[in-house]
Amino acid sequence: MDALFNHLLANCAIILFGILAWTNLPQRKGPERFSSSVRFGMFFGVCAMAVMLRPYEIQPGIHVDLRTVPLSIAGLVGGWPAGVVAASMASLLRIWLGGAGALPGVTVIVLTTGVGILASVWLDRRYANYREIAAFSALVALADLVALLVFTRSSALEEMQGGAPFWVGLVFVATIFGSLAVFAELRRRDTNQSLKMYEAAIQSLPESLNVKDKEGRFLLANAATARLMSQESPKSLLGRTIHDFYPSDIADMFRKEELDVLSQECAKMSEQEFVHKDGRHLVLSTLKAPLHDESGALFGLVTHNRDLTEKKRLLRALAESEKRANIALSNMADGLIMFDAELNVVFCNEQYRAMFPLTADVRIPGVPARTILQTAIARGEFKDIAPEKVTEFIEGAMSRLRLPGIVQFPLYDGRWVESRTTPFEDGGCLVVCSDITRSKRDEEELRDLNVKLSEMAMTDSLTELLNRRAFDTALASEIGHCQARGSTLSLLMIDVDRFKAYNDTYGHTTGDDCLKRVAQVVRSIAQRPGDRAARYGGEEMAVVLPNASEEGALALAHELKTRIRALDIPHIGSEKGVVTVSIGIATLDGFSRGVTPVQLVRNADEALYRAKASGRDAVRSWETSGFEPKEKIQVADAAS
């Protein structure tokens, strides 16, 4: 019994060491589930073989050990590819070892691995809970026990001196703890991957987001926070407080708000206007919210800052423009004319007659409104009235004198007049005319300002290309047009090679200049009607090419790559010596239905990934047939 205990304890140590070694193996990136499963099976197959080399021999050629633990876990976690690989490795070793127990040993290997594979199918790629792991471990131990009873002679069982129940129990316990350890590691890896994704998402936010502890020290900050604090990177903020970046009075104000949030444990939004230490005048919309750990204990707060400086400036400009328009209207001398029920002039003031100098002589009491209109048209006082539209214009104007309303119209000398009609109960009316020339001018300025605001909202400020939002809108629209017309649509995804190394070497200012020059070339190739060039994010740009075949897109991409290289921008951090780009192409034909912008971008991104993987300064395309992926590689001459 002691010998059996020692051997099985040694087996447990081997299994424990194997699982610990697996948890410390470097993780391979990528979605290759099959290859990952095979590697998992190979590792646990080696673990099973190591256990088999330290068996307990109950009779010559008949061995017992804990091989079933790593084999069943291989099938449970890695599925059938891992189970087949691990079982094959263990079976080959058992056959090589030979002896009377070779065939029963292989049978046990196949049986317990099969239990793991069946359990994997039942789980369907989800993680097992405690009950499921216990049930699985019981099945593995039962399979081991059945094999022991069926394939082992009674004399051999007597040799174990009553150790069979202990051995089966140890199989059960070892399988439970081994499975728990493996699933815990898989959950840890998933959590780590999710944390990396969250961090990447936070870092990509254009607005400041940071986390501080209760003492106000930065625990996490994104790049936008670093820019707000005039720092080169978020790392320079960690462990420091706002007192390190703002004047003491401003820092104290911010810290007081933080303490209020921490003490009340509720979110608070405020607008902060202040002068930064570097002289910048900033207006921020700030949201501060408390953070709690899993136990509910308060450990810090999260702060989100939205820069409203430019928006406030534009709003002040708009308010000032509106103020000027109101002043112009309030100081304007109005003209007044009154008509009776037959629409003859009853009264008009001099301001009214002065507004219409060409017909002032007929704008007097007793003259019919129709006569005034006919005379104004004949003398050219009204602007842009075609001869064939004269009757229609006069009848429309006469009918509007019977209804309340406002009409604006231009005069021959460029002035604009607004008439406001108020009908009387007896059929007459009062018309107040205002010279709104200045108001019209202000209105046009406001409209121009609104157009500029709209352009700013859709344009990337650095490259002057379309921004990401405008790109998403344009791509969705063009895909809809493409499918409606049955035409083609190509998408270029462009990435500046080794751009991080460029920034690290030459600095972000030079990096911005580099992006501007690259963007100019990208914009220069998108010259057809409907072509759209955009900054997709960071150093990545995109070009939407309606009615462009794959061949045309490839030719354009190669031209773009060559022209970027011809800029001859030095880049010692690149193996090319100069700034280059890699380009991925995806083409959609009009017969592909249900294709989303996300799918098209994903295909172009995959083509871009292959271009970069092939050595950069290259072009790759993703060919679609019914939008089923089929790789088509166009190898670019890196020296061209």
Coordinates of C-alpha atoms in Angstrom, one line a residue, residues 131 134 148 162 167 194 307 320 412 422 478 488 593 630-631:
R131 CA -20.9 20.4 -10.5
A134 CA -17.2 16.8 -10.3
L148 CA -9.4 -2.2 -13.7
G162 CA -6.9 -3.1 -1.0
W167 CA -6.4 4.7 -6.4
S194 CA -10.5 41.4 -22.2
D307 CA -13.2 69.6 -24.2
E320 CA -22.5 87.6 -31.2
Y412 CA -33.1 95.7 -58.5
T422 CA -51.9 91.4 -41.4
E478 CA -21.9 53.6 -51.2
T488 CA -18.8 47.4 -57.9
R593 CA -26.5 41.1 -50.7
K630 CA -11.0 33.7 -51.4
E631 CA -7.5 35.0 -51.1

